mmCIF file of C-alpha atoms in Angstrom:
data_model
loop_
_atom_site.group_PDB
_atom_site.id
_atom_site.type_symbol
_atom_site.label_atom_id
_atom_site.label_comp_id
_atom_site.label_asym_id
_atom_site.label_seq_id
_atom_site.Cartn_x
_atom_site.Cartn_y
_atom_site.Cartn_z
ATOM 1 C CA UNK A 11 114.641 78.200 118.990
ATOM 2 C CA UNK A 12 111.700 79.791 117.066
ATOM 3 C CA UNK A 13 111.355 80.552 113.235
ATOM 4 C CA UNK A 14 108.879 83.364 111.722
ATOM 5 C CA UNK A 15 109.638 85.214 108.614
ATOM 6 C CA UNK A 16 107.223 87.668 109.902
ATOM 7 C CA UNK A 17 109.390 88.390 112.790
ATOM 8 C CA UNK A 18 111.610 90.962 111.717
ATOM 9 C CA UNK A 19 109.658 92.918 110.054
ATOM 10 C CA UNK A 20 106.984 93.365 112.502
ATOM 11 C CA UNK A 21 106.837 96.502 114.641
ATOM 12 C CA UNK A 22 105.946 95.062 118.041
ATOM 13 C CA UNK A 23 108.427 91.918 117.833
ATOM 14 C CA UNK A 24 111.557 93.196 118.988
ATOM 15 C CA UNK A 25 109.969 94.784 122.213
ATOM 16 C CA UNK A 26 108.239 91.608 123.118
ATOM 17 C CA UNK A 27 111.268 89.176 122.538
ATOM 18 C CA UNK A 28 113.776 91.488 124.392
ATOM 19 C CA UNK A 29 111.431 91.561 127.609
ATOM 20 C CA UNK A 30 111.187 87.500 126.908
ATOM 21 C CA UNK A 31 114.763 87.647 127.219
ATOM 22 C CA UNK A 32 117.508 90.662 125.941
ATOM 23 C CA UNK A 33 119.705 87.538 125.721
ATOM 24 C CA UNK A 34 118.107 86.568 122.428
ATOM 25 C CA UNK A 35 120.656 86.038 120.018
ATOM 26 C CA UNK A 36 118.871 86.414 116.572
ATOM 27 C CA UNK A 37 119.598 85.046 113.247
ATOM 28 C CA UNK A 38 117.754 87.054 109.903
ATOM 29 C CA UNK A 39 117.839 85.625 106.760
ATOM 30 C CA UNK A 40 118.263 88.485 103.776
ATOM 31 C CA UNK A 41 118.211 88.131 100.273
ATOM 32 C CA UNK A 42 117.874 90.957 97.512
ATOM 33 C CA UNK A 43 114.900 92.635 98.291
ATOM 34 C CA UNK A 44 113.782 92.720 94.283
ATOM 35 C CA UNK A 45 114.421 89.170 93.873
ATOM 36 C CA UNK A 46 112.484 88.939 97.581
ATOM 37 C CA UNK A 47 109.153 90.836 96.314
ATOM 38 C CA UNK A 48 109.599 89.099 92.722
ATOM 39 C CA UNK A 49 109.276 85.382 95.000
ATOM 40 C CA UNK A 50 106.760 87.077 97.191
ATOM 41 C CA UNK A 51 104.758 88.067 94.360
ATOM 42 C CA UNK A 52 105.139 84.537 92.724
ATOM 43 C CA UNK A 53 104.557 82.867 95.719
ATOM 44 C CA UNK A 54 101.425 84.557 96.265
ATOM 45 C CA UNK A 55 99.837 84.367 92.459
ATOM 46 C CA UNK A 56 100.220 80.752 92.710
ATOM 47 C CA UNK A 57 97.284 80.703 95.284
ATOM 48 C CA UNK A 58 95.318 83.873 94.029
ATOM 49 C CA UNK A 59 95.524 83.290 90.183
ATOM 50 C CA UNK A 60 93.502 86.527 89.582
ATOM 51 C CA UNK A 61 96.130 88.828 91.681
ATOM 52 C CA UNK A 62 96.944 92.372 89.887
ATOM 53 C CA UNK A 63 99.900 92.537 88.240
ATOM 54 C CA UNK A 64 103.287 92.446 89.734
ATOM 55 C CA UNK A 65 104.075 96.378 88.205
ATOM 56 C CA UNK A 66 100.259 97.530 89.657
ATOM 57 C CA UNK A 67 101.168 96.428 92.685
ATOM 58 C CA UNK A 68 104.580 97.385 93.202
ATOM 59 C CA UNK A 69 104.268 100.814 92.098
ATOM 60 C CA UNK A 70 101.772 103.786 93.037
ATOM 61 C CA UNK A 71 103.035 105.776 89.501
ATOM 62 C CA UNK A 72 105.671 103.062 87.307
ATOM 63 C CA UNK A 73 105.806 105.850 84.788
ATOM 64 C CA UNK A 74 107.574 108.198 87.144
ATOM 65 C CA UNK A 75 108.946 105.441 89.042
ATOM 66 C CA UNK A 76 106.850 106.021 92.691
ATOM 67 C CA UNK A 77 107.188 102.764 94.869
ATOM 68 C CA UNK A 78 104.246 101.713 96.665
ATOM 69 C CA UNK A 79 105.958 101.400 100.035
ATOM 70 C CA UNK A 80 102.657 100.357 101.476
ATOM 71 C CA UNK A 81 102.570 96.745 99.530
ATOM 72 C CA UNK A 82 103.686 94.462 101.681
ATOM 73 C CA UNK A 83 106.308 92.685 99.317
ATOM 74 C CA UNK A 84 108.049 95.901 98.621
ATOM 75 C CA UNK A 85 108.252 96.973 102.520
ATOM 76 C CA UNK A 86 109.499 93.693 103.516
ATOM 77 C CA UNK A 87 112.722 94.275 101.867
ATOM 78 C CA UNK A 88 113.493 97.630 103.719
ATOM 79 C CA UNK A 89 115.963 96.114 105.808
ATOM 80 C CA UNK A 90 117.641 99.334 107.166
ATOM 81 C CA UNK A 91 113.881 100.503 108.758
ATOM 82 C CA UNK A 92 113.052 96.845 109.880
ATOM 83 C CA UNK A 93 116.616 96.700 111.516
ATOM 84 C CA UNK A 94 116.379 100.634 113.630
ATOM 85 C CA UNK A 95 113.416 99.190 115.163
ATOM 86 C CA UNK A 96 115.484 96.219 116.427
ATOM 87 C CA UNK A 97 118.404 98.237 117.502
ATOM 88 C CA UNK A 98 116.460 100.017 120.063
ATOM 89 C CA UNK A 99 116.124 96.411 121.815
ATOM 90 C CA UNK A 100 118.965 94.169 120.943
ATOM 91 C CA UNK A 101 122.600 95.181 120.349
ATOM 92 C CA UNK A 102 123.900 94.121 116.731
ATOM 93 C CA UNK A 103 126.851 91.701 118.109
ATOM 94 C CA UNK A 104 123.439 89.497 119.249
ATOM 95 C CA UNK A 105 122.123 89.627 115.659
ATOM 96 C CA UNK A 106 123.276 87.790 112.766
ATOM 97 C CA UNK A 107 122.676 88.505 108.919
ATOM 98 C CA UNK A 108 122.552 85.144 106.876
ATOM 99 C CA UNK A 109 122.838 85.850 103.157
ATOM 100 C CA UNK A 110 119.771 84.207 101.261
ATOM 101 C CA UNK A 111 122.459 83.618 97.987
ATOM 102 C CA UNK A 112 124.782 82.128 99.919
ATOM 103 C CA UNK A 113 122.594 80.327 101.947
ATOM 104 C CA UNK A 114 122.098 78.574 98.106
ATOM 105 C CA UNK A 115 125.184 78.770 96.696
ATOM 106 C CA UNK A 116 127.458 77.648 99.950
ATOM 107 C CA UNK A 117 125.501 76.672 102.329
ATOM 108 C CA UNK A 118 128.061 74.847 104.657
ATOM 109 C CA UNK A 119 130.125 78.323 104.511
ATOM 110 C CA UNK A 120 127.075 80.087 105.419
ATOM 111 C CA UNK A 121 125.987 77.664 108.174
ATOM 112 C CA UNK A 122 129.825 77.472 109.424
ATOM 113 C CA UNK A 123 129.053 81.406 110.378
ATOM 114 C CA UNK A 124 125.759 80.441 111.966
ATOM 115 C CA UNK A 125 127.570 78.339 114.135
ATOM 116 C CA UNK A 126 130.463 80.772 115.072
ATOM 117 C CA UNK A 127 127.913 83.125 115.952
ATOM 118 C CA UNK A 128 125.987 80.737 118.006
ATOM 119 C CA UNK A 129 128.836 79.704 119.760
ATOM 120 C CA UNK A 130 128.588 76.046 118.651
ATOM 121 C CA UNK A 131 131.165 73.490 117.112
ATOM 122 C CA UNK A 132 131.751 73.392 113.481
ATOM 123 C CA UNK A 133 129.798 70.137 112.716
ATOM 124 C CA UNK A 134 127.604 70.821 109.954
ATOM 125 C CA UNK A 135 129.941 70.984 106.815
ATOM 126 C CA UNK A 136 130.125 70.459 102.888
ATOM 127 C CA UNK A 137 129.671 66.842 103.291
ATOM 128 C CA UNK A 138 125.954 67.296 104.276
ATOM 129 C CA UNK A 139 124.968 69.229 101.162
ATOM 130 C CA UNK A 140 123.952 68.081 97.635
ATOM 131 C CA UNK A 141 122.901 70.280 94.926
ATOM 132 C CA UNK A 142 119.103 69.284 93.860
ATOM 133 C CA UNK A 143 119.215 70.133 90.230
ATOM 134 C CA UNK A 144 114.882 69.817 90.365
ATOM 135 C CA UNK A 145 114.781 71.987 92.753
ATOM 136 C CA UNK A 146 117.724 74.220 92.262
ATOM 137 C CA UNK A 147 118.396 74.318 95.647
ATOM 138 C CA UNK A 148 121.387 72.369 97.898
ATOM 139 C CA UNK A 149 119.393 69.423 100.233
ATOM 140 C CA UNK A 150 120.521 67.976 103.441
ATOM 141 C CA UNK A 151 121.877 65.223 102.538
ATOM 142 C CA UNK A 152 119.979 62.254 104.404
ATOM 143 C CA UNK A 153 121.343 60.989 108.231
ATOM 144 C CA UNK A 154 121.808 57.011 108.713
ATOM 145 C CA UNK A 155 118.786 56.890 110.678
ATOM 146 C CA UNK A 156 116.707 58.545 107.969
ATOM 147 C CA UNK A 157 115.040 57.249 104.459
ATOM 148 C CA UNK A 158 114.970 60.510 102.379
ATOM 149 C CA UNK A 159 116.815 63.351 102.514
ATOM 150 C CA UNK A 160 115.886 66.889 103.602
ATOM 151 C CA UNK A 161 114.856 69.548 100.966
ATOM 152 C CA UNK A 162 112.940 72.679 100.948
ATOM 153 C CA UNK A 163 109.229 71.835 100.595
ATOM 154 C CA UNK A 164 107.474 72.300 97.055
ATOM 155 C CA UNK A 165 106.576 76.563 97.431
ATOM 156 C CA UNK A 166 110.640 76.699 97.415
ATOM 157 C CA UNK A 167 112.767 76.543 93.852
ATOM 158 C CA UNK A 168 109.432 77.416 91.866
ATOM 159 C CA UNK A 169 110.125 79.743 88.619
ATOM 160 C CA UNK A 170 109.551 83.147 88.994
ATOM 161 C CA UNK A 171 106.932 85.294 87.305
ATOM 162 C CA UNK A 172 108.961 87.206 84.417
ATOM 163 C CA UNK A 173 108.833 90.792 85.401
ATOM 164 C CA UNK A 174 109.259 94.090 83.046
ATOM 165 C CA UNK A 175 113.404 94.941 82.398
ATOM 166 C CA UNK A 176 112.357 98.843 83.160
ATOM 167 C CA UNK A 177 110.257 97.748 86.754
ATOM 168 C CA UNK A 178 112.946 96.146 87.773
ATOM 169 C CA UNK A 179 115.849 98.539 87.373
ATOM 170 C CA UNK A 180 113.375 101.260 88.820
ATOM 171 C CA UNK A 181 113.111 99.312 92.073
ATOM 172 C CA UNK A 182 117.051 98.831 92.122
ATOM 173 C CA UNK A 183 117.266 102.465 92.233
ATOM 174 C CA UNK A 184 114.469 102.349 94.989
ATOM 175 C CA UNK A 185 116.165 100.051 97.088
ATOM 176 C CA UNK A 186 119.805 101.305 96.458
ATOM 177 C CA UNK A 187 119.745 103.796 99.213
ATOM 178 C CA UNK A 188 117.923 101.570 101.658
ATOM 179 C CA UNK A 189 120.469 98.373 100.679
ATOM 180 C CA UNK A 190 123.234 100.915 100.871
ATOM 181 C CA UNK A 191 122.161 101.949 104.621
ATOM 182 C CA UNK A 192 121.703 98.761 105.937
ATOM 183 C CA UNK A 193 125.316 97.467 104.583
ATOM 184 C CA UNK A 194 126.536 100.419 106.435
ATOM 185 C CA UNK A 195 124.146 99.194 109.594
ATOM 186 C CA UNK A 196 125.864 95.686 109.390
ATOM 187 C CA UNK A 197 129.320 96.532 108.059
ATOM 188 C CA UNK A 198 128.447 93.925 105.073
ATOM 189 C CA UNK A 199 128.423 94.496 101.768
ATOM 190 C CA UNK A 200 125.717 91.736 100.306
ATOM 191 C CA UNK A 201 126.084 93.295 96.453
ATOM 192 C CA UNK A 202 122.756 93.471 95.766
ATOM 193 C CA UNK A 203 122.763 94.436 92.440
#
């Protein structure tokens, strides 16, 4: 098993994992990609405090609503273009699409999938989950053998930066078609709206 968020958006990956092994079955977690680039954007201001802003980085021309494709937190979120490039290498019945909200909101339903697609016994359930109301995230709740339970580390469950009403509706439109090809790709809706 091997975690990178880098991964699946990176243009050589695919080809290098399939002649690893085309056996790879691969898990992707998604979330909506404004709400992705908003906690990109935060994440990244709290270790460059004199960053641009969010709106000069995301877009080439705000007022007539041009996307800068090229930023890195906006192309992330261009699932349907990350997932061709996969396609070429992997058939999608070895690929599974977690859902980053769900992932919060029921993460034992969410994990219960993981596990069907892995093949694996249902053993992680509900009963391993509390709701961290400082972090605003569900925990692992901790094993016998263990002192502390398991939560995201401290860069997860921080407040987002409050973006503009008017950026933010122009990059739904931006990602609409992308979000609407890649639910099309999957044959899931995630309602990213």
């Amino acid at each position: 098993m091997e975690k990178t968020p880098s991964y699946f958006v990176t243009k050589e990956t695919p080809h290098r994992i399939s002649a690893m092994s085309q056996e790879t079955k691969l898990i992707v977690v998604v979330r909506d990609p404004v709400t992705r680039a908003i906690s990109d954007y935060t994440q990244t201001l709290s270790k460059t405090p004199d960053l641009p802003s969010f709106q000069d980085l995301a877009f080439r021309n705000q007022t007539l609503g041009i996307v800068d494709m090229s930023w890195n937190a906006i192309r992330i979120g261009l699932y349907a273009l990350h997932l061709e490039n996969w396609l070429r290498y992997f058939p999608l019945t070895q690929i599974h699409f977690v859902s980053g909200e769900r992932l919060i909101t029921d993460p034992a339903g969410e994990l219960s999938r993981v596990q069907d697609f892995l093949g694996l016994k249902r053993i992680v359930t509900d009963k391993h989950f509390y709701f961290n109301r400082t972090k605003g995230f569900p925990c692992l709740k901790k094993p016998e053998s263990s002192g502390s339970p398991r939560c995201l580390g401290k860069s997860k469950g921080r407040t987002h930066v409050q973006i503009d009403r008017d950026a933010i509706e122009q990059l739904r439109d931006f990602y609409r078609p992308y979000n609407v090809k890649f639910y099309e790709m999957v044959g899931h809706d995630f309602k990213w709206e």
